[in-house]
PDB file of C-alpha atoms in Angstrom:
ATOM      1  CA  UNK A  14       2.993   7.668  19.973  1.00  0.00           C
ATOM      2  CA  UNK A  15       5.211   7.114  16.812  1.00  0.00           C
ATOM      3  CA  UNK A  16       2.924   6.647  14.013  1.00  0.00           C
ATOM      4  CA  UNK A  17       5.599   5.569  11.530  1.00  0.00           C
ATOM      5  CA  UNK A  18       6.202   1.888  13.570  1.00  0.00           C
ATOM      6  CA  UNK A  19       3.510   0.426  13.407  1.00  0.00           C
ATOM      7  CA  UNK A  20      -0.069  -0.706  11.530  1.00  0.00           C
ATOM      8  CA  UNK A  21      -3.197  -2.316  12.692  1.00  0.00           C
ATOM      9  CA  UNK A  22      -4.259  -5.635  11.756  1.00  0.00           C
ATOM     10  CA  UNK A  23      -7.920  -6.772  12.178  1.00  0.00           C
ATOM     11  CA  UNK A  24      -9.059 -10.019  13.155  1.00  0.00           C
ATOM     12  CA  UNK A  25     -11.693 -10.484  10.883  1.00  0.00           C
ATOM     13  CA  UNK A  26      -8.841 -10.550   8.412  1.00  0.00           C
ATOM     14  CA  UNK A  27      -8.470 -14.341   8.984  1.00  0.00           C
ATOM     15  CA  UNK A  28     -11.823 -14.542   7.663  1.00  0.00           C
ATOM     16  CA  UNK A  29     -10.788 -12.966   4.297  1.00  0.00           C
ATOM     17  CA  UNK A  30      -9.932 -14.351   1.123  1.00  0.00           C
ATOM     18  CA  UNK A  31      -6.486 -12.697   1.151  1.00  0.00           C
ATOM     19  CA  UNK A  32      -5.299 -14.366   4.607  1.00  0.00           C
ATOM     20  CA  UNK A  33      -6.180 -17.770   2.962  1.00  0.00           C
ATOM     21  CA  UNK A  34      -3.673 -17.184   0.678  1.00  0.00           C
ATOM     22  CA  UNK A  35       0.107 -16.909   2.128  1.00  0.00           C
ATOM     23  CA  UNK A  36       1.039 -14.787  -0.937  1.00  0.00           C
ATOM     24  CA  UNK A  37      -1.287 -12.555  -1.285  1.00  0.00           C
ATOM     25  CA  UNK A  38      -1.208 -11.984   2.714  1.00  0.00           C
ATOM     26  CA  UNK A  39       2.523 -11.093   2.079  1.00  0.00           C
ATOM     27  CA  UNK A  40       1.296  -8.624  -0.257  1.00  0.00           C
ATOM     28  CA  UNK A  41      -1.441  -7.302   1.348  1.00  0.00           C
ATOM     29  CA  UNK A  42       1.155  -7.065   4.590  1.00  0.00           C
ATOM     30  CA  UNK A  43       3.556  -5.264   2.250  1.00  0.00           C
ATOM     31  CA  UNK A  44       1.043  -2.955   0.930  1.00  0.00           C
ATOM     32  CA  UNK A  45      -0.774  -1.568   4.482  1.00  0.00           C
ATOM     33  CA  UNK A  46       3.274  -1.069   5.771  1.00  0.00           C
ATOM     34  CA  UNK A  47       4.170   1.292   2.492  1.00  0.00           C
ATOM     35  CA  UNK A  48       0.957   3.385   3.129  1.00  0.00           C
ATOM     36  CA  UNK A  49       1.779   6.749   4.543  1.00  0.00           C
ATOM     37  CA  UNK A  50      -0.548   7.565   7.412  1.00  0.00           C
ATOM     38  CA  UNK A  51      -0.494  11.142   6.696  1.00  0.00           C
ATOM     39  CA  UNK A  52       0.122  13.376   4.047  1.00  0.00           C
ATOM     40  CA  UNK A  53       3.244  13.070   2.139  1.00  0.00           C
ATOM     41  CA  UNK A  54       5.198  14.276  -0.959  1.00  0.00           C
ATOM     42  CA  UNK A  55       7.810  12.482  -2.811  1.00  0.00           C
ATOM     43  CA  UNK A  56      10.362  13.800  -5.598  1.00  0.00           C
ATOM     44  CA  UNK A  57       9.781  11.302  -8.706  1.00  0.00           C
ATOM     45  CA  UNK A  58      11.818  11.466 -11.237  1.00  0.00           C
ATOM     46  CA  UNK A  59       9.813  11.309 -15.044  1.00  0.00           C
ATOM     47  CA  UNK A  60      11.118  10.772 -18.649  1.00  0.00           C
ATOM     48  CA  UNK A  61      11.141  15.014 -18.700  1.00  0.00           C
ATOM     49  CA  UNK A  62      12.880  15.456 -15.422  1.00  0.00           C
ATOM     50  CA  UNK A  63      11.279  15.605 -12.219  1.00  0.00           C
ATOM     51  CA  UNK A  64       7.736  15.974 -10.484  1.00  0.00           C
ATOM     52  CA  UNK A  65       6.274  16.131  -6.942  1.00  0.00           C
ATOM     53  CA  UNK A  66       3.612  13.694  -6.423  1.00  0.00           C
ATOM     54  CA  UNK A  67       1.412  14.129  -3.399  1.00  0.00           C
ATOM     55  CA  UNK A  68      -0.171  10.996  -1.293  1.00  0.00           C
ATOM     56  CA  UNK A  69      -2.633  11.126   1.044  1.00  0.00           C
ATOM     57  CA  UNK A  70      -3.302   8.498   3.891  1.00  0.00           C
ATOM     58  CA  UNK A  71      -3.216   4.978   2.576  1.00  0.00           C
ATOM     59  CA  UNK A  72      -1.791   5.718  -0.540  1.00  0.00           C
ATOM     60  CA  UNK A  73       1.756   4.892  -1.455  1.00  0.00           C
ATOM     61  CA  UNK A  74       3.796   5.502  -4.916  1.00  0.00           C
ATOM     62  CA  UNK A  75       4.021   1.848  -7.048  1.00  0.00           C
ATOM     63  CA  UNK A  76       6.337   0.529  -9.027  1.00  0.00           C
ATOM     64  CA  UNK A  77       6.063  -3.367  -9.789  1.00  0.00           C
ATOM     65  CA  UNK A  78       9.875  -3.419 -10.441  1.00  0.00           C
ATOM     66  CA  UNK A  79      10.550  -1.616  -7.297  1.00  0.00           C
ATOM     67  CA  UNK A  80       8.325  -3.618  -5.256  1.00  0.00           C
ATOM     68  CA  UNK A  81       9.201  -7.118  -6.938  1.00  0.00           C
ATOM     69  CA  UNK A  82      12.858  -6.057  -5.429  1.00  0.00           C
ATOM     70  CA  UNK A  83      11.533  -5.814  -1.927  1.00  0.00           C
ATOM     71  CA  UNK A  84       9.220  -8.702  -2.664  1.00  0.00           C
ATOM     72  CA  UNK A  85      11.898 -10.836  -4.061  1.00  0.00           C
ATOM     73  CA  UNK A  86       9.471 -12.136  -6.950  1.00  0.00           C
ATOM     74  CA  UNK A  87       9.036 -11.518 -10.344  1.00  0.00           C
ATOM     75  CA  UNK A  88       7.470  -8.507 -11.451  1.00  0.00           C
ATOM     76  CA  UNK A  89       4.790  -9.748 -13.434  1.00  0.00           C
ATOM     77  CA  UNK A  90       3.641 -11.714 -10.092  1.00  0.00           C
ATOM     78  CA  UNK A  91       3.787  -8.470  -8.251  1.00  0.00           C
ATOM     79  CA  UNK A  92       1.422  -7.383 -10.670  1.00  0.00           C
ATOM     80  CA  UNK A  93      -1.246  -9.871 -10.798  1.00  0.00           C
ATOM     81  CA  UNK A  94      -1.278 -10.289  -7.173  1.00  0.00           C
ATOM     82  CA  UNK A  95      -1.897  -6.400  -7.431  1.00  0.00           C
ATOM     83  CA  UNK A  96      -4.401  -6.743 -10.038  1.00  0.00           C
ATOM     84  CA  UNK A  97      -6.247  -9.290  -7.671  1.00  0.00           C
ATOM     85  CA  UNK A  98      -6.177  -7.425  -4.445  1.00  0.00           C
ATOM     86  CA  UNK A  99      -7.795  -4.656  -6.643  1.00  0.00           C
ATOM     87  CA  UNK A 100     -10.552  -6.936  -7.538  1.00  0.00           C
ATOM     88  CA  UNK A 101     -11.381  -8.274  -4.202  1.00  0.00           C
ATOM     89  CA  UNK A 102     -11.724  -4.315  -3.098  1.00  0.00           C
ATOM     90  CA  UNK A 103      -8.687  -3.717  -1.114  1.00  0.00           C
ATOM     91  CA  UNK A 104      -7.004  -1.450  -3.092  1.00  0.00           C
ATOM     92  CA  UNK A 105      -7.564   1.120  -5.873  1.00  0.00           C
ATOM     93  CA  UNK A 106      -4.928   1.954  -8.596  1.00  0.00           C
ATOM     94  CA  UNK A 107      -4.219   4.793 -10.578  1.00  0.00           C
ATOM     95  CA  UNK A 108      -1.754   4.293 -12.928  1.00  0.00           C
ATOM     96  CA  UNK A 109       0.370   6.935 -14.815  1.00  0.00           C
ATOM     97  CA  UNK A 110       3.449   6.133 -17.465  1.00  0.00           C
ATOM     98  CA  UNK A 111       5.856   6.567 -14.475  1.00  0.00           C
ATOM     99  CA  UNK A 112       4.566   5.194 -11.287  1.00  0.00           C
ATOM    100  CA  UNK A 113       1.047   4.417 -10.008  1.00  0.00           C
ATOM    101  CA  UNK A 114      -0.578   5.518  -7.018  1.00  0.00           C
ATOM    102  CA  UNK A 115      -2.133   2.620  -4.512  1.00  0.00           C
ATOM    103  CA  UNK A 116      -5.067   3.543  -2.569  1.00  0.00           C
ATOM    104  CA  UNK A 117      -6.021   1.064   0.478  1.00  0.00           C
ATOM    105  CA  UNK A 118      -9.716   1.567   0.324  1.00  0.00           C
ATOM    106  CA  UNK A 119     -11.210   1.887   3.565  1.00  0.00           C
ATOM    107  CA  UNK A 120      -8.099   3.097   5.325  1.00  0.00           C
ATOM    108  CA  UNK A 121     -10.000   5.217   7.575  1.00  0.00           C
ATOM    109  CA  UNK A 122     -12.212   2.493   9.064  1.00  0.00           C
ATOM    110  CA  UNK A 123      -9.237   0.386  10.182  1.00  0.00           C
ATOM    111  CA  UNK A 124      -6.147   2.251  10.592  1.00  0.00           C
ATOM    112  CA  UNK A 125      -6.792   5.146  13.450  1.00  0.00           C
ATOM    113  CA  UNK A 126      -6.585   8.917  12.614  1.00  0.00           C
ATOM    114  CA  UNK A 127      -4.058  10.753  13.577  1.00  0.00           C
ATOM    115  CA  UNK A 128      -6.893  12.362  16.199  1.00  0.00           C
ATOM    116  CA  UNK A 129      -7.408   9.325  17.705  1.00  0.00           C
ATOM    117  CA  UNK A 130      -3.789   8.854  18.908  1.00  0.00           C
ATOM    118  CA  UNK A 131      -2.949  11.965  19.550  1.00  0.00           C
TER     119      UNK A 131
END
């Protein structure tokens, strides 16, 4: 089966606070379909040149100008949207001078191994 189509979706999401809001369920959409589902490394280019940054499953590289692009909003409400999912536990971010790395916390419990496919 071809990993890279598809996610899953739970239906105790409707019961969340992000599905009760239609933009923050856009970006929490966005979000679990830019998560790699296994490990992956990505050429990023840095003020000095270039570095290799690694991601592991249900992480993805984050930029808020990037993703405001895709998003086709501003990128200051890409961020706070951000900033909120990270409050209400979905993600974790780690933020560098040049990109930040998203981490969908509990990946694992809801988005099969690549074991379990396989």
């Amino acid at each position: 089966m071809d990993r890279t189509n598809y996610i899953l979706l739970h239906r105790k999401s409707l019961d969340s606070q992000v599905f009760a809001s239609a933009e923050l369920w856009r970006l929490w959409s966005w979000v679990l379909m830019r998560a790699v589902w296994k490990k992956q490394s990505f050429p990023m280019e840095t003020g000095r040149g270039f570095t290799t940054v690694n991601v592991e499953p249900g992480q993805f590289v984050f930029g808020r100008h990037t993703a405001a692009r895709e998003l086709k909003c501003p990128p200051s409400t890409v961020a706070r949207r951000m900033k909120k999912l990270e409050q209400l536990g979905n993600i974790s971010i780690q933020a560098s001078s040049h990109y930040s790395i998203v981490t969908v916390c509990n990946w694992s419990s809801y988005q099969h191994s690549e074991q379990d496919i396989e």
